[in-house]
Short mmCIF file of C-alpha atoms and ligand atoms in Angstrom, two decimals:
data_model
loop_
_atom_site.label_atom_id
_atom_site.label_comp_id
_atom_site.label_asym_id
_atom_site.label_seq_id
_atom_site.Cartn_x
_atom_site.Cartn_y
_atom_site.Cartn_z
CA UNK A 27 -121.28 -37.37 15.09
CA UNK A 28 -121.14 -33.61 15.71
CA UNK A 29 -122.95 -32.11 18.39
CA UNK A 30 -125.51 -29.36 17.51
CA UNK A 31 -125.68 -25.83 19.91
CA UNK A 32 -127.81 -26.50 22.58
CA UNK A 33 -131.51 -23.47 21.72
CA UNK A 34 -130.62 -21.59 24.64
CA UNK A 35 -126.80 -20.38 23.73
CA UNK A 36 -126.39 -18.45 21.18
CA UNK A 37 -124.38 -18.72 18.11
CA UNK A 38 -120.45 -18.53 18.18
CA UNK A 39 -118.32 -17.90 15.43
CA UNK A 40 -115.32 -18.92 14.06
CA UNK A 41 -113.00 -18.28 11.93
CA UNK A 42 -110.46 -20.00 10.03
CA UNK A 43 -107.74 -19.35 7.92
CA UNK A 44 -105.95 -21.51 5.28
CA UNK A 45 -108.09 -23.09 3.20
CA UNK A 46 -105.86 -26.93 3.33
CA UNK A 47 -107.59 -29.71 3.88
CA UNK A 48 -106.62 -28.84 7.34
CA UNK A 49 -108.44 -25.76 7.86
CA UNK A 50 -111.12 -27.17 5.16
CA UNK A 51 -111.59 -30.48 7.99
CA UNK A 52 -112.33 -27.43 10.75
CA UNK A 53 -114.68 -25.58 8.84
CA UNK A 54 -116.44 -27.60 8.04
CA UNK A 55 -116.88 -29.42 11.66
CA UNK A 56 -117.30 -26.05 13.09
CA UNK A 57 -119.82 -25.64 11.11
CA UNK A 58 -121.86 -28.49 11.07
CA UNK A 59 -121.45 -28.12 15.35
CA UNK A 60 -123.64 -24.47 15.21
CA UNK A 61 -120.97 -22.41 14.68
CA UNK A 62 -120.35 -19.39 11.77
CA UNK A 63 -117.83 -19.80 10.44
CA UNK A 64 -115.75 -17.73 7.76
CA UNK A 65 -112.68 -19.29 6.14
CA UNK A 66 -110.36 -16.97 4.24
CA UNK A 67 -108.00 -18.65 2.30
CA UNK A 68 -105.28 -16.69 -0.24
CA UNK A 69 -106.45 -18.35 -3.36
CA UNK A 70 -109.64 -18.55 -4.52
CA UNK A 71 -111.19 -22.51 -4.95
CA UNK A 72 -110.60 -23.48 -7.76
CA UNK A 73 -107.40 -21.61 -7.14
CA UNK A 74 -106.64 -23.87 -5.00
CA UNK A 75 -107.49 -27.07 -7.13
CA UNK A 76 -106.12 -26.47 -9.86
CA UNK A 77 -103.32 -24.21 -9.62
CA UNK A 78 -101.31 -25.73 -6.87
CA UNK A 79 -99.76 -28.55 -5.99
CA UNK A 80 -101.12 -31.18 -3.71
CA UNK A 81 -99.04 -30.28 0.05
CA UNK A 82 -98.34 -34.27 -0.09
CA UNK A 83 -99.08 -37.35 -0.41
CA UNK A 84 -101.51 -37.48 2.38
CA UNK A 85 -101.47 -41.21 2.97
CA UNK A 86 -103.90 -40.92 6.23
CA UNK A 87 -104.85 -44.21 8.30
CA UNK A 88 -107.80 -46.46 10.79
CA UNK A 89 -107.16 -43.38 13.09
CA UNK A 90 -107.85 -40.07 11.43
CA UNK A 91 -110.09 -42.16 8.82
CA UNK A 92 -111.93 -42.31 12.19
CA UNK A 93 -110.90 -38.86 13.20
CA UNK A 94 -112.95 -37.74 9.73
CA UNK A 95 -115.97 -40.61 10.17
CA UNK A 96 -116.38 -38.55 13.25
CA UNK A 97 -116.45 -35.21 12.22
CA UNK A 98 -119.84 -37.10 9.77
CA UNK A 99 -117.16 -36.24 6.32
CA UNK A 100 -116.12 -39.52 3.55
CA UNK A 101 -113.22 -40.10 4.21
CA UNK A 102 -113.00 -41.85 0.60
CA UNK A 103 -111.88 -45.62 1.46
CA UNK A 104 -114.62 -46.27 -0.83
CA UNK A 105 -113.49 -43.64 -3.55
CA UNK A 106 -109.08 -44.29 -3.85
CA UNK A 107 -107.66 -47.13 -3.76
CA UNK A 108 -106.74 -49.17 -1.08
CA UNK A 109 -103.67 -49.75 0.74
CA UNK A 110 -103.58 -52.85 2.88
CA UNK A 111 -100.29 -53.50 3.68
CA UNK A 112 -96.76 -52.20 3.65
CA UNK A 113 -93.40 -54.02 1.44
CA UNK A 114 -90.47 -53.02 2.71
CA UNK A 115 -86.05 -53.76 1.64
CA UNK A 116 -83.18 -52.38 3.34
CA UNK A 117 -80.07 -51.92 1.84
CA UNK A 118 -77.65 -51.18 3.91
CA UNK A 119 -73.57 -50.02 2.70
CA UNK A 120 -72.79 -50.72 -0.52
CA UNK A 121 -75.68 -51.84 -1.84
CA UNK A 122 -75.95 -55.07 0.53
CA UNK A 123 -79.58 -56.61 0.83
CA UNK A 124 -80.30 -56.62 4.00
CA UNK A 125 -83.90 -56.87 5.13
CA UNK A 126 -87.05 -57.46 4.00
CA UNK A 127 -90.82 -58.01 5.32
CA UNK A 128 -93.82 -57.16 4.28
CA UNK A 129 -96.50 -55.94 6.75
CA UNK A 130 -99.81 -56.13 6.20
CA UNK A 131 -102.15 -53.62 7.98
CA UNK A 132 -104.54 -54.85 10.06
CA UNK A 133 -108.09 -53.80 10.52
CA UNK A 134 -107.40 -50.86 8.97
CA UNK A 135 -106.62 -49.87 5.22
CA UNK A 136 -104.17 -46.44 4.52
CA UNK A 137 -105.92 -43.81 1.04
CA UNK A 138 -103.68 -41.72 0.16
CA UNK A 139 -106.11 -38.66 -1.41
CA UNK A 140 -104.43 -35.81 -3.33
CA UNK A 141 -105.36 -32.65 -0.36
CA UNK A 142 -106.76 -30.48 -3.30
CA UNK A 143 -109.05 -32.40 -4.12
CA UNK A 144 -110.23 -33.20 -0.22
CA UNK A 145 -108.98 -29.61 0.53
CA UNK A 146 -112.44 -29.02 -2.81
CA UNK A 147 -114.57 -30.87 -1.55
CA UNK A 148 -115.30 -29.64 1.52
CA UNK A 149 -115.47 -25.68 0.62
CA UNK A 150 -117.50 -27.11 -1.76
CA UNK A 151 -119.65 -28.72 1.21
CA UNK A 152 -118.77 -26.29 3.63
CA UNK A 153 -120.75 -23.46 1.35
CA UNK A 154 -123.59 -25.09 0.33
CA UNK A 155 -124.20 -25.54 4.35
CA UNK A 156 -123.84 -21.81 4.34
CA UNK A 157 -120.04 -20.85 5.76
CA UNK A 158 -118.72 -17.96 3.74
CA UNK A 159 -115.61 -18.28 1.83
CA UNK A 160 -113.54 -15.42 1.42
CA UNK A 161 -110.76 -14.38 -0.36
CA UNK A 162 -108.31 -12.55 1.04
CA UNK A 163 -104.37 -13.31 2.26
CA UNK A 164 -104.17 -12.77 5.78
CA UNK A 165 -101.53 -10.13 7.46
CA UNK A 166 -100.59 -10.44 10.80
CA UNK A 167 -102.88 -6.97 11.02
CA UNK A 168 -106.09 -8.46 9.54
CA UNK A 169 -105.36 -11.49 11.50
CA UNK A 170 -105.73 -8.99 14.75
CA UNK A 171 -108.85 -7.53 12.69
CA UNK A 172 -110.57 -11.49 12.15
CA UNK A 173 -110.06 -12.52 15.74
CA UNK A 174 -111.87 -9.28 17.36
CA UNK A 175 -114.46 -10.01 15.79
CA UNK A 176 -114.87 -14.02 16.31
CA UNK A 177 -115.03 -16.12 19.16
CA UNK A 178 -112.65 -18.77 17.98
CA UNK A 179 -109.91 -18.25 15.49
CA UNK A 180 -107.88 -21.21 13.87
CA UNK A 181 -105.06 -20.40 11.96
CA UNK A 182 -104.15 -23.64 9.29
CA UNK A 183 -101.88 -21.76 6.89
CA UNK A 184 -98.94 -24.54 6.20
CA UNK A 185 -95.37 -23.66 6.85
CA UNK A 186 -95.50 -20.84 6.30
CA UNK A 187 -97.99 -18.40 6.17
CA UNK A 188 -98.75 -16.92 9.19
CA UNK A 189 -97.07 -19.89 11.40
CA UNK A 190 -93.80 -17.40 12.90
CA UNK A 191 -96.33 -16.26 15.16
CA UNK A 192 -96.63 -19.05 17.17
CA UNK A 193 -93.16 -19.87 18.94
CA UNK A 194 -90.92 -22.90 18.57
CA UNK A 195 -91.50 -25.64 20.72
CA UNK A 196 -87.67 -25.72 21.91
CA UNK A 197 -88.31 -28.82 23.45
CA UNK A 198 -89.53 -31.14 21.03
CA UNK A 199 -88.26 -29.93 17.93
CA UNK A 200 -85.44 -31.61 17.95
CA UNK A 201 -83.69 -30.78 14.55
CA UNK A 202 -82.55 -27.05 13.32
CA UNK A 203 -82.62 -28.31 9.21
CA UNK A 204 -84.89 -30.76 6.80
CA UNK A 205 -83.62 -34.21 7.19
CA UNK A 206 -84.26 -35.50 3.45
CA UNK A 207 -84.55 -33.75 0.27
CA UNK A 208 -88.16 -34.54 -1.08
CA UNK A 209 -88.86 -35.25 -4.53
CA UNK A 210 -93.13 -36.57 -5.51
CA UNK A 211 -94.15 -37.41 -8.98
CA UNK A 212 -97.89 -38.57 -9.48
CA UNK A 213 -98.25 -41.03 -12.69
CA UNK A 214 -100.99 -43.04 -14.21
CA UNK A 215 -99.83 -46.48 -16.22
CA UNK A 216 -99.64 -49.32 -13.64
CA UNK A 217 -103.20 -50.79 -11.91
CA UNK A 218 -103.09 -52.33 -8.58
CA UNK A 219 -103.81 -56.15 -8.94
CA UNK A 220 -101.99 -59.42 -7.44
CA UNK A 221 -98.84 -58.73 -10.56
CA UNK A 222 -98.16 -55.75 -9.79
CA UNK A 223 -95.10 -55.05 -7.42
CA UNK A 224 -96.08 -59.41 -6.55
CA UNK A 225 -92.08 -59.66 -6.66
CA UNK A 226 -92.63 -57.72 -2.95
CA UNK A 227 -95.63 -59.73 -1.67
CA UNK A 228 -99.15 -62.23 -2.72
CA UNK A 229 -101.03 -58.22 -2.42
CA UNK A 230 -99.60 -56.61 -5.12
CA UNK A 231 -100.00 -53.38 -6.09
CA UNK A 232 -102.49 -53.66 -2.85
CA UNK A 233 -99.02 -52.90 -1.23
CA UNK A 234 -97.07 -49.61 -1.50
CA UNK A 235 -93.15 -50.39 -1.76
CA UNK A 236 -90.55 -48.80 0.83
CA UNK A 237 -87.29 -49.47 -0.07
CA UNK A 238 -84.31 -47.75 1.86
CA UNK A 239 -80.91 -47.15 0.89
CA UNK A 240 -78.50 -46.24 3.44
CA UNK A 241 -75.92 -43.61 1.62
CA UNK A 242 -78.86 -42.04 -0.43
CA UNK A 243 -81.79 -41.84 0.82
CA UNK A 244 -85.46 -44.17 1.43
CA UNK A 245 -88.21 -44.21 -1.73
CA UNK A 246 -92.03 -45.21 -1.94
CA UNK A 247 -94.78 -46.02 -4.61
CA UNK A 248 -98.36 -46.38 -3.34
CA UNK A 249 -101.62 -46.36 -4.90
CA UNK A 250 -103.42 -42.66 -4.97
CA UNK A 251 -106.74 -40.73 -5.65
CA UNK A 252 -106.02 -38.06 -7.93
CA UNK A 253 -107.70 -34.43 -8.28
CA UNK A 254 -108.13 -35.59 -12.75
CA UNK A 255 -106.76 -38.91 -13.44
CA UNK A 256 -108.90 -41.07 -10.30
CA UNK A 257 -107.56 -43.85 -8.90
CA UNK A 258 -103.30 -43.49 -9.90
CA UNK A 259 -99.37 -44.20 -8.61
CA UNK A 260 -97.37 -41.43 -6.43
CA UNK A 261 -93.68 -41.44 -6.51
CA UNK A 262 -92.09 -39.94 -3.07
CA UNK A 263 -88.73 -40.11 -2.72
CA UNK A 264 -86.31 -38.39 0.58
CA UNK A 265 -82.45 -37.56 -0.44
CA UNK A 266 -80.00 -37.56 2.42
CA UNK A 267 -78.20 -34.35 2.87
CA UNK A 268 -74.48 -34.44 0.19
CA UNK A 269 -76.14 -37.38 -1.77
CA UNK A 270 -76.34 -39.01 -4.72
CA UNK A 271 -79.65 -38.64 -4.95
CA UNK A 272 -80.47 -35.16 -3.79
CA UNK A 273 -78.35 -33.36 -6.50
CA UNK A 274 -80.32 -35.47 -8.40
CA UNK A 275 -83.67 -34.86 -7.04
CA UNK A 276 -82.74 -30.78 -7.09
CA UNK A 277 -82.80 -31.04 -11.06
CA UNK A 278 -86.55 -32.23 -11.30
CA UNK A 279 -88.42 -28.45 -12.47
CA UNK A 280 -91.84 -30.28 -14.49
CA UNK A 281 -93.37 -33.48 -14.14
CA UNK A 282 -91.29 -34.28 -16.86
CA UNK A 283 -88.11 -34.45 -15.52
CA UNK A 284 -89.69 -35.18 -12.21
CA UNK A 285 -90.89 -38.64 -13.58
CA UNK A 286 -87.36 -39.29 -15.56
CA UNK A 287 -85.16 -38.65 -12.98
CA UNK A 288 -87.62 -41.22 -10.58
CA UNK A 289 -87.39 -43.17 -13.51
CA UNK A 290 -83.29 -43.14 -13.87
CA UNK A 291 -82.84 -43.60 -9.84
CA UNK A 292 -84.96 -46.71 -9.99
CA UNK A 293 -83.11 -48.67 -13.42
CA UNK A 294 -79.78 -47.08 -11.66
CA UNK A 295 -80.67 -48.04 -7.55
CA UNK A 296 -83.85 -49.99 -7.00
CA UNK A 297 -83.47 -52.58 -10.18
CA UNK A 298 -85.84 -54.87 -8.35
CA UNK A 299 -89.03 -53.08 -8.86
CA UNK A 300 -88.14 -51.16 -12.06
CA UNK A 301 -90.65 -52.86 -14.58
CA UNK A 302 -93.60 -51.16 -12.79
CA UNK A 303 -91.84 -47.81 -12.65
CA UNK A 304 -91.36 -48.15 -16.31
CA UNK A 305 -94.31 -48.73 -17.20
CA UNK A 306 -96.49 -45.68 -15.31
CA UNK A 307 -96.38 -42.44 -17.09
CA UNK A 308 -97.03 -38.43 -16.39
CA UNK A 309 -100.54 -37.26 -15.76
CA UNK A 310 -100.80 -34.93 -18.42
CA UNK A 311 -103.84 -33.35 -17.47
CA UNK A 312 -101.85 -31.66 -14.08
CA UNK A 313 -98.15 -29.54 -15.06
CA UNK A 314 -98.86 -29.93 -11.05
CA UNK A 315 -98.56 -32.98 -10.15
CA UNK A 316 -95.42 -32.96 -8.59
CA UNK A 317 -93.69 -31.45 -6.12
CA UNK A 318 -89.64 -30.86 -4.47
CA UNK A 319 -88.67 -29.35 -1.76
CA UNK A 320 -87.66 -30.12 2.09
CA UNK A 321 -89.53 -29.97 5.44
CA UNK A 322 -87.37 -29.26 9.08
CA UNK A 323 -89.88 -30.50 11.84
CA UNK A 324 -91.33 -27.96 14.03
CA UNK A 325 -93.12 -28.39 17.33
CA UNK A 326 -94.86 -24.65 17.38
CA UNK A 327 -96.95 -23.48 19.96
CA UNK A 328 -100.84 -24.14 20.10
CA UNK A 329 -101.33 -20.90 21.10
CA UNK A 330 -100.80 -17.65 19.44
CA UNK A 331 -101.33 -13.58 20.17
CA UNK A 332 -102.66 -10.52 17.19
CA UNK A 333 -100.61 -7.60 18.03
CA UNK A 334 -103.54 -6.08 20.13
CA UNK A 335 -103.55 -9.66 22.51
CA UNK A 336 -106.03 -11.34 20.54
CA UNK A 337 -106.03 -15.35 21.47
CA UNK A 338 -105.16 -17.61 18.34
CA UNK A 339 -105.07 -21.40 18.00
CA UNK A 340 -102.43 -23.17 15.77
CA UNK A 341 -103.94 -26.38 13.78
CA UNK A 342 -102.20 -27.82 10.74
CA UNK A 343 -99.69 -28.22 9.35
CA UNK A 344 -99.33 -24.45 11.27
CA UNK A 345 -98.50 -26.76 14.86
CA UNK A 346 -96.63 -29.27 13.70
CA UNK A 347 -94.78 -29.90 10.48
CA UNK A 348 -92.80 -33.44 10.51
CA UNK A 349 -90.64 -35.13 8.09
CA UNK A 350 -93.25 -37.31 5.37
CA UNK A 351 -91.38 -40.71 6.15
CA UNK A 352 -94.01 -42.13 8.32
CA UNK A 353 -96.87 -40.19 6.58
CA UNK A 354 -98.41 -38.31 10.18
CA UNK A 355 -98.06 -34.41 8.67
CA UNK A 356 -101.98 -34.70 7.29
CA UNK A 357 -103.08 -37.10 9.54
CA UNK A 358 -102.36 -35.22 12.86
CA UNK A 359 -104.00 -31.29 11.20
CA UNK A 360 -107.08 -33.97 10.58
CA UNK A 361 -107.11 -35.67 14.34
CA UNK A 362 -106.14 -32.27 15.77
CA UNK A 363 -108.71 -30.73 13.79
CA UNK A 364 -111.43 -33.21 15.00
CA UNK A 365 -110.55 -33.29 18.77
CA UNK A 366 -110.80 -29.02 18.48
CA UNK A 367 -114.21 -29.20 16.47
CA UNK A 368 -115.32 -32.02 19.53
CA UNK A 369 -113.71 -29.89 22.37
CA UNK A 370 -115.10 -26.01 21.08
CA UNK A 371 -119.02 -28.04 20.56
CA UNK A 372 -118.89 -28.93 24.10
CA UNK A 373 -117.36 -26.43 25.77
CA UNK A 374 -119.28 -23.40 27.27
CA UNK A 375 -116.99 -20.17 27.89
CA UNK A 376 -115.15 -18.51 26.21
CA UNK A 377 -112.01 -19.87 23.62
CA UNK A 378 -109.41 -18.06 25.86
CA UNK A 379 -106.01 -19.06 26.68
CA UNK A 380 -106.60 -21.80 29.09
CA UNK A 381 -109.44 -23.23 26.90
CA UNK A 382 -106.71 -23.70 23.95
CA UNK A 383 -103.53 -24.31 26.22
CA UNK A 384 -105.63 -27.31 27.27
CA UNK A 385 -106.91 -28.37 23.78
CA UNK A 386 -103.52 -28.89 21.93
CA UNK A 387 -101.80 -30.15 25.10
CA UNK A 388 -104.44 -32.79 25.24
CA UNK A 389 -103.44 -33.34 21.67
CA UNK A 390 -99.84 -33.69 21.29
CA UNK A 391 -99.63 -36.47 24.72
CA UNK A 392 -102.58 -38.41 23.13
CA UNK A 393 -101.04 -38.14 19.44
CA UNK A 394 -98.57 -35.33 18.26
CA UNK A 395 -95.86 -36.92 20.91
CA UNK A 396 -95.44 -40.42 20.19
CA UNK A 397 -96.15 -39.27 15.68
CA UNK A 398 -93.43 -37.13 15.70
CA UNK A 399 -91.07 -39.52 17.15
CA UNK A 400 -91.59 -42.21 14.98
CA UNK A 401 -90.92 -39.78 11.78
CA UNK A 402 -87.54 -40.72 13.65
CA UNK A 403 -87.15 -43.02 13.43
CA UNK A 404 -87.98 -44.16 9.71
CA UNK A 405 -85.52 -41.72 9.46
CA UNK A 406 -82.79 -43.68 10.62
CA UNK A 407 -82.78 -41.01 13.32
CA UNK A 408 -78.72 -41.75 15.37
CA UNK A 409 -80.52 -41.44 18.53
CA UNK A 410 -82.45 -44.98 17.98
CA UNK A 411 -80.14 -46.55 15.69
CA UNK A 412 -79.81 -49.71 18.20
CA UNK A 413 -83.39 -49.92 18.95
CA UNK A 414 -84.08 -49.65 15.03
CA UNK A 415 -81.69 -51.87 14.14
CA UNK A 416 -84.10 -54.52 16.34
CA UNK A 417 -87.69 -53.41 15.24
CA UNK A 418 -86.35 -53.43 11.94
CA UNK A 419 -84.39 -57.44 12.53
CA UNK A 420 -87.56 -58.52 13.90
CA UNK A 421 -89.97 -56.87 11.41
CA UNK A 422 -87.07 -59.49 8.90
CA UNK A 423 -88.06 -62.68 11.18
CA UNK A 424 -91.70 -63.22 11.93
CA UNK A 425 -94.01 -61.09 8.95
CA UNK A 426 -95.91 -60.34 12.93
CA UNK A 427 -93.85 -58.06 14.76
CA UNK A 428 -93.31 -57.16 10.46
CA UNK A 429 -97.67 -55.82 10.48
CA UNK A 430 -97.00 -54.25 14.68
CA UNK A 431 -93.87 -51.94 13.11
CA UNK A 432 -95.33 -50.73 9.93
CA UNK A 433 -98.41 -50.34 12.29
CA UNK A 434 -96.86 -47.66 13.99
CA UNK A 435 -97.82 -45.36 10.43
CA UNK A 436 -101.93 -45.97 11.63
CA UNK A 437 -101.37 -45.87 15.65
CA UNK A 438 -98.01 -44.67 16.50
CA UNK A 439 -98.39 -44.74 20.07
CA UNK A 440 -97.14 -46.80 20.93
CA UNK A 441 -93.25 -46.89 19.94
CA UNK A 442 -93.30 -43.29 22.70
CA UNK A 443 -92.71 -44.66 24.86
CA UNK A 444 -90.29 -46.88 23.36
CA UNK A 445 -86.17 -45.39 24.56
CA UNK A 446 -84.04 -48.21 25.12
CA UNK A 447 -82.70 -51.16 22.75
CA UNK A 448 -84.29 -52.90 26.37
CA UNK A 449 -88.06 -51.33 25.72
CA UNK A 450 -87.60 -51.97 22.23
CA UNK A 451 -86.81 -56.04 22.96
CA UNK A 452 -90.56 -55.99 24.90
CA UNK A 453 -92.42 -54.49 22.22
CA UNK A 454 -91.28 -57.60 20.15
CA UNK A 455 -91.97 -59.77 23.50
CA UNK A 456 -94.95 -58.56 23.75
CA UNK A 457 -95.79 -58.48 19.85
CA UNK A 458 -94.25 -61.84 19.37
CA UNK A 459 -95.58 -63.65 22.31
CA UNK A 460 -91.73 -65.60 21.88
CA UNK A 461 -88.63 -63.97 23.42
CA UNK A 462 -87.23 -61.22 20.98
CA UNK A 463 -83.98 -62.94 21.19
CA UNK A 464 -86.28 -66.07 19.34
CA UNK A 465 -87.60 -63.46 17.14
CA UNK A 466 -83.85 -62.57 16.65
CA UNK A 467 -82.59 -65.40 16.15
CA UNK A 468 -84.13 -66.25 12.88
CA UNK A 469 -82.75 -62.69 11.39
CA UNK A 470 -81.93 -64.00 8.01
CA UNK A 471 -79.98 -61.04 5.82
CA UNK A 472 -81.98 -61.11 2.42
CA UNK A 473 -79.32 -62.08 0.54
CA UNK A 474 -80.23 -60.89 -2.21
CA UNK A 475 -84.06 -59.64 -3.28
CA UNK A 476 -86.27 -60.92 -5.56
CA UNK A 477 -86.01 -58.59 -8.57
CA UNK A 478 -89.71 -58.09 -10.30
CA UNK A 479 -90.21 -59.60 -13.54
CA UNK A 480 -93.80 -57.63 -14.36
CA UNK A 481 -95.20 -57.72 -17.98
CA UNK A 482 -96.73 -54.24 -18.46
CA UNK A 483 -97.06 -51.94 -21.42
CA UNK A 484 -93.45 -50.55 -21.17
CA UNK A 485 -93.38 -47.15 -21.90
CA UNK A 486 -90.41 -44.91 -22.40
CA UNK A 487 -89.07 -42.05 -21.64
C1 FAD B 504 -93.83 -34.55 -0.51
C2 FAD B 504 -94.66 -34.58 1.27
C3 FAD B 504 -95.42 -35.70 0.96
C4 FAD B 504 -95.95 -36.19 2.18
N1 FAD B 504 -97.62 -37.39 2.18
C5 FAD B 504 -98.16 -36.78 3.69
C6 FAD B 504 -98.67 -38.81 4.38
O1 FAD B 504 -98.19 -39.89 3.58
N2 FAD B 504 -99.02 -38.96 4.85
C7 FAD B 504 -99.60 -37.25 5.66
O2 FAD B 504 -99.72 -38.11 6.77
N3 FAD B 504 -99.04 -36.97 5.85
C8 FAD B 504 -98.18 -36.96 4.30
N4 FAD B 504 -97.84 -35.31 4.16
C9 FAD B 504 -98.12 -33.68 4.57
C10 FAD B 504 -99.04 -33.54 4.38
O3 FAD B 504 -99.17 -33.55 3.25
C11 FAD B 504 -99.61 -32.45 5.13
O4 FAD B 504 -99.07 -32.31 6.83
C12 FAD B 504 -100.73 -31.30 4.89
O5 FAD B 504 -101.33 -31.79 4.06
C13 FAD B 504 -101.04 -30.22 5.28
O6 FAD B 504 -102.17 -29.24 5.27
P1 FAD B 504 -102.70 -28.18 5.54
O7 FAD B 504 -104.13 -28.26 5.49
O8 FAD B 504 -101.95 -28.78 7.66
O9 FAD B 504 -102.28 -27.23 5.33
P2 FAD B 504 -102.02 -26.69 3.61
O10 FAD B 504 -101.79 -27.50 2.41
O11 FAD B 504 -100.49 -26.23 3.58
O12 FAD B 504 -102.81 -25.70 3.38
C14 FAD B 504 -102.45 -23.95 3.98
C15 FAD B 504 -103.35 -23.22 3.25
O13 FAD B 504 -102.66 -22.01 3.43
C16 FAD B 504 -103.20 -21.03 2.67
N5 FAD B 504 -102.93 -19.96 3.41
C17 FAD B 504 -101.52 -19.72 3.27
N6 FAD B 504 -100.88 -18.06 3.19
C18 FAD B 504 -102.97 -17.64 3.60
C19 FAD B 504 -102.88 -16.37 4.62
N7 FAD B 504 -102.13 -15.51 4.39
N8 FAD B 504 -104.21 -16.60 4.07
C20 FAD B 504 -104.70 -16.75 4.05
N9 FAD B 504 -104.14 -18.11 3.32
C21 FAD B 504 -103.04 -19.05 3.85
C22 FAD B 504 -102.95 -21.76 1.55
O14 FAD B 504 -102.14 -21.46 0.36
C23 FAD B 504 -102.97 -23.24 1.20
O15 FAD B 504 -103.78 -23.03 0.91
C24 FAD B 504 -96.40 -34.95 3.48
C25 FAD B 504 -96.16 -34.27 3.40
C26 FAD B 504 -94.68 -33.55 2.15
C27 FAD B 504 -94.78 -32.04 2.22
#
């Protein structure tokens, strides 16, 4: 739990710009830590919930959930359908069915919660407990005034918004463009029991399903908690530049068309999962249940200054934008928010440049650098081709290592020090207790993936 202010200390003030899930989390955390907090949002609360799509799928695991628990917040693990593992299939050039494995989440679960729902609940609690919510699109000029009037100002306006106030960290930003085009759509019609995706895992619908097609991109299905429909499923697809999938994703202009594109994708490329996909239905009550776009992975500075030189701190996607392939963005923002709240509550002096710079460096070292590197691994970055080849083959050969590999989505830190095939082999040996050559010697190409025989309700689209 966050600490209460000491009776002798005067109440300190904080401004949070942006009421997405990261800003709402930091606001509630600082309020509960005794700060006088004002949130500035470019939209009214109802509009944040109902007039925009969710920023992303926001699948979060144990470490991010622990950060929420440390703030006294609900991480939705009792309300959202739980992910207990990830089933992975890798098809190579020409569609050759190469690697399949099913990793368990050992000692933690994943939940993907609609960012609009999470932010909405936290904003409601924030206002009920005395926080001030101001509807005002903040500009660089008005930020100057706001920062002057508060002891601590956090900018959580997402990837766009006011992010340009924070310089790009060129030593950490390795891509000059997005690496994938994205398409996501949330649907109903599919259960979560063992009969669903049973061909992939004995856990059935408890495990999300990831397919990597070397020539096209990646496709993922996972259980989701939608703000209106409740327990549901989310599709998330990544298309490589110049691929056929990229053309298909670009054509989406509604939830219905996005859904149709996904069904056709599975019919044409990923037939092993097709019966489940045919059972899904668009969420009629939410016209914003889909999203397309692209994210350039960018790391910005944690510290910025307004025109008159007031100190401001970046937070969430404003600090670091990740391609969502390893599910790191929402997790990173929550962890960053919790660390900032805990440090601010304990800090006695001013929230000056040195304090903000120190907090940000600690956050990069504790989570973000590793999260960005694991994202590059799952993006099949050529720099990690040999390392990724060894790690994915080992996962295909050994179920313990499969769990360790998918565990990097929860705790990416073990990958931070892996910069060579030798280091990858040491990681494999460490997890399995066998030499990497013994583990990799057992690897057999999948040959043909097992196909779904799911007999759910077939819905024609
Ligand atoms: C397709 C996709 C899938 C994803 N899947 C995952 C996943 O599985 N796991 C994971 O951890 N992460 C995932 N992410 C990332 C995750 O969704 C984001 O990191 C997270 O939601 C960002 O939250 P945020 O609050 O920092 O920013 P945002 O949600 O962008 O919130 C910013 C807020 O600031 C407001 N704002 C903007 N400008 C101003 C202004 N000038 N004044 C006032 N308010 C302003 C906006 O209206 C918005 O409400 C995914 C992202 C995408 C795109």
